Amino acid sequence: MSATYLMPTYNRQPISFTRGSGSWLYTQDDTAYLDALTGIAVCGLGHCHPKVTEAIQQQAATLVHTSNLFGIDWQERAGEALCTAAQMDSVFFANSGAEANEAALKMTRLYAYNQGFKRPKVIVMEQSFHGRTLLSLSATANPKAREGFFTLDDDFIRVPFGDIEAIKQAAKDFDDICAIFVEPIQGEGGLNTADNGFVYLEQLQAECDAHNWLFMIDEVQTGNGRTGKYFAYQHSKARPDVLTTAKGLGNGFPVGACMVSGRAKNLFGAGSHGSTYGGTPLASRVVHSVYDVLTNSDIMESSVREGQFIRKTMTDELQQYGISSRGAGTMIGIVLPETMDCSQLVDLARDEQKLIINVTGGHVIRLLPPLNISRNESEQVVERLLNLLKPLL
Ligand SMILES: Cc1ncc(COP(=O)(O)O)c(C=O)c1O
């Protein structure tokens, strides 16, 4: 494997996979790895799900791209499906999570501009991650991702995640706030959940309603069944004005979506925003196939069962060492002691246990297995993790 011509933007692991099927990845010599990361929360239906593969193959042989200068039947169908699942009014299709968020953040500008604001501000959270385009990076908290890029910090007010009093204080301190942008569970930031869980979203919405701000939820990672509901906000009574998603939306096919309702319903008109590729017949058919599988199966229910099984078994075995778990559905954080050296965990899991995991927030093992992981595979995830961790405790 040579990376000579690739910019060194990633510290890649010394392995590459040539084939994937369900919960498994295979190297050239056919060694099988149990994938508890799914391409960072992307292949929620597992690798190469037959229905998604069929959709890609059929559409690739029929029509791939025409541009948004023309009607796109599959885009209409995918839009209806997604808006139905999300309980939103309409959608703009983009090609990634950052692009979906860029559309959402652009909307805050227009929303404020229409009200005559000079320097509108968006409230975002500490430990947030919203992507790496300039505006989504500015909304992101991660100092490593931001360093050197002259982020547009005047446009954002950052408050602690889960702290509703900090929002109320910001409302007193600034008179040019126009939106709140939040992840229901912070994925990249360490699988953080608010102390009062999804009720936090209802509190945020109440603040937005009180001040006429846009309530915007980033479900790039938590969407498409990852937390056990189609969208994580549906665990609450909250209703966003803007909802973004990507990752599981295409099960590995690059696509993102920015949906609107309520106060954001009629913000964008012809010419406000665009994308040459957004919502091609191919991407849209893939989105529709994922929706079909998610809504015509019990995958979300079984994902909750398997997620609970993994969390419970891990904490039953390890709570004596101060290890706990957090998350929802198949978005699972195994929280290790802060004093533990976690720098080798990913490599040891891969090389010694043939298990693909990720560590985030310094000391949280992040598990994002396929939603349709079987009980036998869940047991193997647990067994391999215990084999990994027990000698280190
Ligand atoms: C919550 C959230 N928002 C946005 C993004 C950016 O998505 P993408 O990498 O597709 O641009 C990510 C990626 O990890 C994410 O987790």
CSV table of C-alpha atoms and ligand atoms in Angstrom, one decimal:
chain,number,residue,atom,x,y,z
A,1,MET,CA,0.0,0.0,0.0
A,2,SER,CA,1.6,3.3,-1.1
A,3,ALA,CA,0.3,6.7,0.0
A,4,THR,CA,3.0,8.6,-1.9
A,5,TYR,CA,0.5,10.7,-3.9
A,6,LEU,CA,-2.0,11.3,-1.1
A,7,MET,CA,-1.8,14.4,1.1
A,8,PRO,CA,-0.9,13.3,4.6
A,9,THR,CA,-4.2,14.5,6.1
A,10,TYR,CA,-4.8,11.2,8.0
A,11,ASN,CA,-2.7,9.1,10.3
A,12,ARG,CA,-3.8,5.9,8.6
A,13,GLN,CA,-3.7,2.5,10.3
A,14,PRO,CA,-1.3,0.0,8.7
A,15,ILE,CA,-4.0,-2.1,7.2
A,16,SER,CA,-6.4,-1.9,4.2
A,17,PHE,CA,-9.5,-4.0,3.5
A,18,THR,CA,-10.5,-5.4,0.2
A,19,ARG,CA,-13.9,-6.7,0.9
A,20,GLY,CA,-16.8,-6.2,3.4
A,21,SER,CA,-19.9,-8.1,4.2
A,22,GLY,CA,-22.4,-7.3,7.0
A,23,SER,CA,-20.4,-6.8,10.2
A,24,TRP,CA,-17.2,-8.0,8.7
A,25,LEU,CA,-14.2,-6.6,6.9
A,26,TYR,CA,-11.6,-8.7,5.1
A,27,THR,CA,-8.0,-8.1,4.1
A,28,GLN,CA,-6.5,-9.4,0.8
A,29,ASP,CA,-5.5,-12.7,2.5
A,30,ASP,CA,-9.1,-13.1,3.7
A,31,THR,CA,-8.4,-12.4,7.4
A,32,ALA,CA,-11.8,-11.4,8.9
A,33,TYR,CA,-12.1,-8.4,11.2
A,34,LEU,CA,-15.2,-7.7,13.2
A,35,ASP,CA,-16.2,-4.1,12.4
A,36,ALA,CA,-17.5,-2.2,15.4
A,37,LEU,CA,-16.9,1.2,13.7
A,38,THR,CA,-18.6,0.8,10.3
A,39,GLY,CA,-16.6,3.5,8.6
A,40,ILE,CA,-17.3,6.0,11.5
A,41,ALA,CA,-21.1,5.4,11.8
A,42,VAL,CA,-21.6,5.2,8.1
A,43,CYS,CA,-22.5,1.6,7.1
A,44,GLY,CA,-25.4,1.3,9.5
A,45,LEU,CA,-26.9,-1.6,7.5
A,46,GLY,CA,-23.6,-3.4,7.4
A,47,HIS,CA,-21.1,-3.6,4.5
A,48,CYS,CA,-22.6,-4.1,1.1
A,49,HIS,CA,-26.2,-4.6,2.2
A,50,PRO,CA,-27.8,-6.5,-0.7
A,51,LYS,CA,-30.7,-4.0,-1.1
A,52,VAL,CA,-28.3,-1.1,-1.3
A,53,THR,CA,-25.9,-2.9,-3.6
A,54,GLU,CA,-28.9,-3.7,-5.9
A,55,ALA,CA,-30.0,-0.1,-5.9
A,56,ILE,CA,-26.5,1.1,-6.8
A,57,GLN,CA,-26.0,-1.5,-9.5
A,58,GLN,CA,-29.4,-0.9,-11.1
A,59,GLN,CA,-29.2,2.9,-11.1
A,60,ALA,CA,-25.6,2.9,-12.2
A,61,ALA,CA,-26.7,1.0,-15.3
A,62,THR,CA,-29.7,3.3,-15.9
A,63,LEU,CA,-28.8,6.9,-15.1
A,64,VAL,CA,-26.1,8.4,-12.8
A,65,HIS,CA,-26.3,12.1,-13.2
A,66,THR,CA,-28.2,14.8,-15.0
A,67,SER,CA,-27.8,17.9,-12.7
A,68,ASN,CA,-30.4,19.9,-10.8
A,69,LEU,CA,-31.3,21.8,-13.9
A,70,PHE,CA,-33.8,19.0,-14.5
A,71,GLY,CA,-36.4,17.1,-12.5
A,72,ILE,CA,-35.0,14.0,-10.8
A,73,ASP,CA,-37.7,11.5,-10.0
A,74,TRP,CA,-35.5,9.5,-7.5
A,75,GLN,CA,-34.7,12.8,-5.7
A,76,GLU,CA,-38.4,13.5,-5.3
A,77,ARG,CA,-39.0,10.0,-3.9
A,78,ALA,CA,-36.0,10.1,-1.6
A,79,GLY,CA,-37.0,13.6,-0.4
A,80,GLU,CA,-40.5,12.4,0.4
A,81,ALA,CA,-39.2,9.3,2.2
A,82,LEU,CA,-36.7,11.2,4.2
A,83,CYS,CA,-39.0,14.1,5.2
A,84,THR,CA,-41.6,11.6,6.2
A,85,ALA,CA,-39.1,9.7,8.4
A,86,ALA,CA,-37.8,13.0,9.9
A,87,GLN,CA,-41.2,14.8,10.2
A,88,MET,CA,-39.7,17.7,8.3
A,89,ASP,CA,-41.2,19.7,5.4
A,90,SER,CA,-38.5,19.8,2.7
A,91,VAL,CA,-34.9,18.8,2.0
A,92,PHE,CA,-31.8,20.0,0.2
A,93,PHE,CA,-29.5,17.1,-0.8
A,94,ALA,CA,-25.8,17.7,-0.4
A,95,ASN,CA,-22.8,15.3,-0.6
A,96,SER,CA,-21.5,15.1,2.9
A,97,GLY,CA,-22.2,16.0,6.5
A,98,ALA,CA,-20.1,19.2,6.4
A,99,GLU,CA,-21.9,20.3,3.3
A,100,ALA,CA,-25.3,19.6,4.9
A,101,ASN,CA,-24.2,21.7,7.8
A,102,GLU,CA,-22.8,24.5,5.6
A,103,ALA,CA,-26.3,24.7,4.1
A,104,ALA,CA,-27.8,24.9,7.6
A,105,LEU,CA,-25.3,27.6,8.7
A,106,LYS,CA,-25.9,29.6,5.5
A,107,MET,CA,-29.6,29.6,6.4
A,108,THR,CA,-28.9,31.2,9.8
A,109,ARG,CA,-27.3,34.1,7.9
A,110,LEU,CA,-30.3,34.5,5.6
A,111,TYR,CA,-32.7,34.2,8.5
A,112,ALA,CA,-30.8,37.0,10.4
A,113,TYR,CA,-30.4,39.1,7.2
A,114,ASN,CA,-34.1,39.1,6.6
A,115,GLN,CA,-34.6,40.5,10.1
A,116,GLY,CA,-31.9,43.2,9.6
A,117,PHE,CA,-29.3,41.8,12.0
A,118,LYS,CA,-25.7,43.2,11.3
A,119,ARG,CA,-23.5,40.5,12.9
A,120,PRO,CA,-25.7,37.4,13.7
A,121,LYS,CA,-24.4,34.8,16.1
A,122,VAL,CA,-25.1,31.1,16.4
A,123,ILE,CA,-24.9,29.3,19.8
A,124,VAL,CA,-22.8,26.1,19.5
A,125,MET,CA,-21.5,23.7,22.2
A,126,GLU,CA,-18.2,22.9,23.7
A,127,GLN,CA,-16.8,19.5,22.4
A,128,SER,CA,-19.0,19.9,19.3
A,129,PHE,CA,-18.1,18.6,15.9
A,130,HIS,CA,-19.8,19.8,12.8
A,131,GLY,CA,-17.3,19.3,9.9
A,132,ARG,CA,-14.3,20.8,8.2
A,133,THR,CA,-15.6,23.4,5.7
A,134,LEU,CA,-14.7,26.8,7.0
A,135,LEU,CA,-18.1,27.7,8.5
A,136,SER,CA,-18.8,24.2,9.9
A,137,LEU,CA,-15.2,24.1,11.3
A,138,SER,CA,-15.9,27.5,13.0
A,139,ALA,CA,-18.9,25.9,14.6
A,140,THR,CA,-16.7,22.9,15.7
A,141,ALA,CA,-14.9,23.0,19.0
A,142,ASN,CA,-12.0,20.6,18.4
A,143,PRO,CA,-8.9,22.8,18.8
A,144,LYS,CA,-6.7,20.3,16.7
A,145,ALA,CA,-9.1,20.6,13.8
A,146,ARG,CA,-9.3,24.4,14.0
A,147,GLU,CA,-5.6,25.3,14.6
A,148,GLY,CA,-4.2,27.4,11.8
A,149,PHE,CA,-7.4,28.1,9.9
A,150,PHE,CA,-8.5,31.5,11.2
A,151,THR,CA,-12.0,30.3,12.0
A,152,LEU,CA,-14.9,32.7,11.9
A,153,ASP,CA,-15.3,32.8,15.7
A,154,ASP,CA,-17.2,36.1,15.9
A,155,ASP,CA,-20.1,34.3,14.3
A,156,PHE,CA,-20.4,31.8,17.2
A,157,ILE,CA,-21.0,31.8,20.9
A,158,ARG,CA,-19.8,28.6,22.6
A,159,VAL,CA,-21.5,27.2,25.7
A,160,PRO,CA,-21.1,24.0,27.7
A,161,PHE,CA,-23.1,21.1,26.3
A,162,GLY,CA,-26.1,20.3,28.4
A,163,ASP,CA,-26.1,23.6,30.3
A,164,ILE,CA,-29.4,25.3,29.7
A,165,GLU,CA,-28.5,28.1,32.1
A,166,ALA,CA,-25.6,29.1,29.9
A,167,ILE,CA,-28.0,29.6,27.0
A,168,LYS,CA,-30.3,31.8,29.1
A,169,GLN,CA,-27.2,33.8,30.1
A,170,ALA,CA,-26.1,34.2,26.5
A,171,ALA,CA,-29.6,35.4,25.6
A,172,LYS,CA,-29.1,38.2,28.2
A,173,ASP,CA,-25.5,39.0,27.1
A,174,PHE,CA,-26.0,39.2,23.3
A,175,ASP,CA,-28.9,40.7,21.3
A,176,ASP,CA,-27.9,39.4,17.9
A,177,ILE,CA,-28.3,35.6,18.4
A,178,CYS,CA,-30.2,34.0,15.6
A,179,ALA,CA,-29.9,30.2,16.2
A,180,ILE,CA,-28.8,27.2,18.3
A,181,PHE,CA,-26.9,24.4,16.6
A,182,VAL,CA,-26.5,21.1,18.6
A,183,GLU,CA,-25.7,17.4,18.2
A,184,PRO,CA,-28.2,15.3,20.3
A,185,ILE,CA,-25.3,13.1,21.4
A,186,GLN,CA,-21.8,14.5,20.7
A,187,GLY,CA,-20.1,11.7,18.7
A,188,GLU,CA,-16.6,13.0,17.9
A,189,GLY,CA,-16.5,14.9,21.2
A,190,GLY,CA,-16.6,11.7,23.4
A,191,LEU,CA,-20.1,10.3,23.1
A,192,ASN,CA,-21.4,13.0,25.4
A,193,THR,CA,-25.1,13.0,26.4
A,194,ALA,CA,-26.8,15.7,28.4
A,195,ASP,CA,-27.5,14.9,32.1
A,196,ASN,CA,-31.2,15.1,31.4
A,197,GLY,CA,-30.8,13.1,28.1
A,198,PHE,CA,-32.9,14.2,25.2
A,199,VAL,CA,-35.1,16.5,27.4
A,200,TYR,CA,-32.2,18.9,26.9
A,201,LEU,CA,-33.4,19.3,23.3
A,202,GLU,CA,-36.9,20.3,24.5
A,203,GLN,CA,-35.3,22.9,26.7
A,204,LEU,CA,-33.2,24.2,23.8
A,205,GLN,CA,-36.3,24.4,21.7
A,206,ALA,CA,-38.1,26.4,24.4
A,207,GLU,CA,-35.3,29.0,24.3
A,208,CYS,CA,-35.5,29.2,20.5
A,209,ASP,CA,-39.2,29.6,20.6
A,210,ALA,CA,-38.9,32.3,23.3
A,211,HIS,CA,-36.4,34.3,21.3
A,212,ASN,CA,-37.5,33.5,17.8
A,213,TRP,CA,-34.1,31.7,17.0
A,214,LEU,CA,-33.7,28.8,14.6
A,215,PHE,CA,-33.4,25.5,16.4
A,216,MET,CA,-31.0,23.4,14.4
A,217,ILE,CA,-30.0,19.8,15.1
A,218,ASP,CA,-26.9,18.1,13.6
A,219,GLU,CA,-27.8,14.4,13.1
A,220,VAL,CA,-25.0,13.7,10.7
A,221,GLN,CA,-23.9,10.9,13.1
A,222,THR,CA,-27.0,10.2,15.2
A,223,GLY,CA,-29.5,10.0,12.3
A,224,ASN,CA,-30.8,7.1,10.2
A,225,GLY,CA,-31.5,4.8,13.1
A,226,ARG,CA,-28.1,5.0,14.9
A,227,THR,CA,-29.7,5.8,18.3
A,228,GLY,CA,-32.7,3.4,17.9
A,229,LYS,CA,-35.1,6.1,16.5
A,230,TYR,CA,-34.9,7.2,12.8
A,231,PHE,CA,-33.6,10.5,14.2
A,232,ALA,CA,-32.3,11.0,17.7
A,233,TYR,CA,-34.4,14.1,18.4
A,234,GLN,CA,-37.5,11.8,18.1
A,235,HIS,CA,-36.6,10.4,21.6
A,236,SER,CA,-37.9,13.8,22.7
A,237,LYS,CA,-40.9,16.1,22.1
A,238,ALA,CA,-38.6,18.7,20.5
A,239,ARG,CA,-39.1,19.8,16.9
A,240,PRO,CA,-36.2,21.3,15.0
A,241,ASP,CA,-36.5,24.1,12.4
A,242,VAL,CA,-33.4,22.7,10.6
A,243,LEU,CA,-32.2,19.1,10.7
A,244,THR,CA,-29.0,17.9,9.0
A,245,THR,CA,-27.9,14.3,8.3
A,246,ALA,CA,-25.3,12.3,6.3
A,247,LYS,CA,-23.2,9.2,7.2
A,248,GLY,CA,-25.8,6.4,7.5
A,249,LEU,CA,-28.0,8.1,5.0
A,250,GLY,CA,-26.2,6.4,2.1
A,251,ASN,CA,-24.7,3.4,3.9
A,252,GLY,CA,-21.3,4.4,2.4
A,253,PHE,CA,-22.5,6.2,-0.7
A,254,PRO,CA,-21.5,9.9,-0.1
A,255,VAL,CA,-24.7,12.0,0.4
A,256,GLY,CA,-25.9,14.5,3.0
A,257,ALA,CA,-29.2,16.3,3.6
A,258,CYS,CA,-30.4,19.5,5.2
A,259,MET,CA,-34.1,19.5,6.0
A,260,VAL,CA,-36.3,22.4,7.1
A,261,SER,CA,-39.6,23.0,8.9
A,262,GLY,CA,-41.1,25.7,11.1
A,263,ARG,CA,-39.2,29.0,11.1
A,264,ALA,CA,-36.8,27.8,8.4
A,265,LYS,CA,-39.5,26.5,6.1
A,266,ASN,CA,-39.4,29.1,3.3
A,267,LEU,CA,-35.9,30.5,3.8
A,268,PHE,CA,-34.1,29.2,0.7
A,269,GLY,CA,-35.5,30.0,-2.7
A,270,ALA,CA,-34.2,29.6,-6.3
A,271,GLY,CA,-30.5,30.6,-6.3
A,272,SER,CA,-30.1,30.6,-2.5
A,273,HIS,CA,-28.0,27.5,-2.5
A,274,GLY,CA,-27.0,24.7,-4.9
A,275,SER,CA,-24.7,21.7,-5.7
A,276,THR,CA,-23.8,20.2,-9.0
A,277,TYR,CA,-24.0,16.7,-7.6
A,278,GLY,CA,-26.5,17.0,-4.7
A,279,GLY,CA,-29.2,14.4,-5.0
A,280,THR,CA,-28.2,12.7,-8.3
A,281,PRO,CA,-30.4,9.9,-9.4
A,282,LEU,CA,-27.8,7.4,-8.1
A,283,ALA,CA,-27.4,9.1,-4.7
A,284,SER,CA,-31.1,9.5,-4.3
A,285,ARG,CA,-31.9,5.9,-5.1
A,286,VAL,CA,-29.4,4.8,-2.6
A,287,VAL,CA,-31.0,7.1,0.1
A,288,HIS,CA,-34.4,5.6,-0.8
A,289,SER,CA,-33.1,2.0,-0.5
A,290,VAL,CA,-31.7,2.7,3.0
A,291,TYR,CA,-35.1,4.2,4.0
A,292,ASP,CA,-36.8,1.1,2.6
A,293,VAL,CA,-34.7,-1.2,4.6
A,294,LEU,CA,-35.0,0.8,7.8
A,295,THR,CA,-38.7,1.2,7.6
A,296,ASN,CA,-39.6,-2.3,6.4
A,297,SER,CA,-37.7,-4.3,9.0
A,298,ASP,CA,-37.2,-4.5,12.7
A,299,ILE,CA,-33.6,-3.4,12.4
A,300,MET,CA,-34.0,-0.3,14.7
A,301,GLU,CA,-35.7,-2.4,17.4
A,302,SER,CA,-33.0,-5.1,17.2
A,303,SER,CA,-30.2,-2.4,17.2
A,304,VAL,CA,-31.6,-1.1,20.6
A,305,ARG,CA,-31.5,-4.7,22.0
A,306,GLU,CA,-28.0,-5.4,20.8
A,307,GLY,CA,-26.7,-2.0,21.9
A,308,GLN,CA,-28.2,-2.6,25.4
A,309,PHE,CA,-26.7,-6.1,25.5
A,310,ILE,CA,-23.2,-4.8,24.7
A,311,ARG,CA,-23.4,-2.0,27.2
A,312,LYS,CA,-24.9,-4.1,30.0
A,313,THR,CA,-22.5,-7.0,29.5
A,314,MET,CA,-19.5,-4.6,29.4
A,315,THR,CA,-20.5,-2.7,32.5
A,316,ASP,CA,-21.5,-5.8,34.4
A,317,GLU,CA,-18.0,-7.2,33.8
A,318,LEU,CA,-16.0,-4.0,34.2
A,319,GLN,CA,-17.8,-1.6,36.6
A,320,GLN,CA,-15.6,-2.9,39.4
A,321,TYR,CA,-12.7,-1.2,37.6
A,322,GLY,CA,-14.6,2.2,37.4
A,323,ILE,CA,-15.7,1.6,33.8
A,324,SER,CA,-19.1,2.8,32.7
A,325,SER,CA,-21.0,3.2,29.4
A,326,ARG,CA,-23.1,5.9,27.7
A,327,GLY,CA,-24.9,6.5,24.4
A,328,ALA,CA,-28.1,5.3,22.8
A,329,GLY,CA,-28.9,2.4,20.4
A,330,THR,CA,-25.8,1.3,18.6
A,331,MET,CA,-23.9,4.6,19.4
A,332,ILE,CA,-22.0,3.2,22.4
A,333,GLY,CA,-19.2,4.8,24.5
A,334,ILE,CA,-17.3,2.6,27.0
A,335,VAL,CA,-15.9,5.1,29.4
A,336,LEU,CA,-12.5,4.1,30.7
A,337,PRO,CA,-10.7,5.6,33.7
A,338,GLU,CA,-9.1,9.0,32.8
A,339,THR,CA,-5.8,7.8,34.2
A,340,MET,CA,-5.7,4.8,31.7
A,341,ASP,CA,-3.3,5.0,28.8
A,342,CYS,CA,-5.5,4.4,25.8
A,343,SER,CA,-3.0,5.3,23.1
A,344,GLN,CA,-2.5,1.6,22.0
A,345,LEU,CA,-6.1,0.4,22.3
A,346,VAL,CA,-7.1,0.7,18.7
A,347,ASP,CA,-4.0,-1.1,17.5
A,348,LEU,CA,-4.2,-3.8,20.1
A,349,ALA,CA,-7.9,-4.4,19.3
A,350,ARG,CA,-7.1,-4.7,15.6
A,351,ASP,CA,-4.0,-6.7,15.7
A,352,GLU,CA,-4.7,-9.0,18.7
A,353,GLN,CA,-8.5,-9.3,18.7
A,354,LYS,CA,-9.3,-8.6,15.0
A,355,LEU,CA,-11.8,-6.0,16.2
A,356,ILE,CA,-12.2,-2.5,14.7
A,357,ILE,CA,-12.9,0.2,17.2
A,358,ASN,CA,-12.1,3.8,17.8
A,359,VAL,CA,-11.2,5.9,20.9
A,360,THR,CA,-12.6,9.4,21.2
A,361,GLY,CA,-12.5,12.1,23.9
A,362,GLY,CA,-9.1,10.6,25.1
A,363,HIS,CA,-10.5,7.7,27.1
A,364,VAL,CA,-13.9,6.6,25.6
A,365,ILE,CA,-14.0,3.5,23.4
A,366,ARG,CA,-16.4,4.3,20.7
A,367,LEU,CA,-18.5,1.5,19.3
A,368,LEU,CA,-20.6,2.1,16.2
A,369,PRO,CA,-21.5,-1.5,15.0
A,370,PRO,CA,-24.0,-2.1,12.3
A,371,LEU,CA,-27.6,-1.6,13.4
A,372,ASN,CA,-28.3,-5.2,12.2
A,373,ILE,CA,-25.5,-6.8,14.1
A,374,SER,CA,-26.5,-10.3,15.2
A,375,ARG,CA,-26.5,-11.5,18.9
A,376,ASN,CA,-23.6,-13.8,18.1
A,377,GLU,CA,-21.6,-10.9,16.7
A,378,SER,CA,-22.5,-8.7,19.7
A,379,GLU,CA,-21.2,-11.5,22.0
A,380,GLN,CA,-18.0,-11.5,19.9
A,381,VAL,CA,-17.6,-7.8,20.3
A,382,VAL,CA,-18.0,-8.1,24.0
A,383,GLU,CA,-15.6,-11.1,24.2
A,384,ARG,CA,-12.9,-9.4,22.2
A,385,LEU,CA,-13.2,-6.2,24.1
A,386,LEU,CA,-12.9,-8.0,27.4
A,387,ASN,CA,-9.9,-9.9,26.2
A,388,LEU,CA,-8.4,-6.6,25.2
A,389,LEU,CA,-9.2,-4.7,28.4
A,390,LYS,CA,-8.9,-7.2,31.2
A,391,PRO,CA,-5.1,-7.6,31.0
A,392,LEU,CA,-4.7,-3.8,31.1
A,393,LEU,CA,-6.8,-3.2,34.2
B,1,LIG,C1,-22.0,15.4,14.1
B,1,LIG,C2,-21.2,15.5,12.9
B,1,LIG,N1,-21.4,16.6,12.0
B,1,LIG,C3,-20.7,16.7,10.9
B,1,LIG,C4,-19.8,15.8,10.5
B,1,LIG,C5,-19.0,16.0,9.2
B,1,LIG,O1,-19.5,15.1,8.3
B,1,LIG,P1,-18.6,14.8,7.0
B,1,LIG,O2,-17.3,14.1,7.5
B,1,LIG,O3,-19.4,13.9,6.2
B,1,LIG,O4,-18.3,16.1,6.3
B,1,LIG,C6,-19.5,14.7,11.4
B,1,LIG,C7,-18.4,13.8,11.0
B,1,LIG,O5,-17.9,13.0,11.8
B,1,LIG,C8,-20.2,14.6,12.6
B,1,LIG,O6,-20.0,13.6,13.4
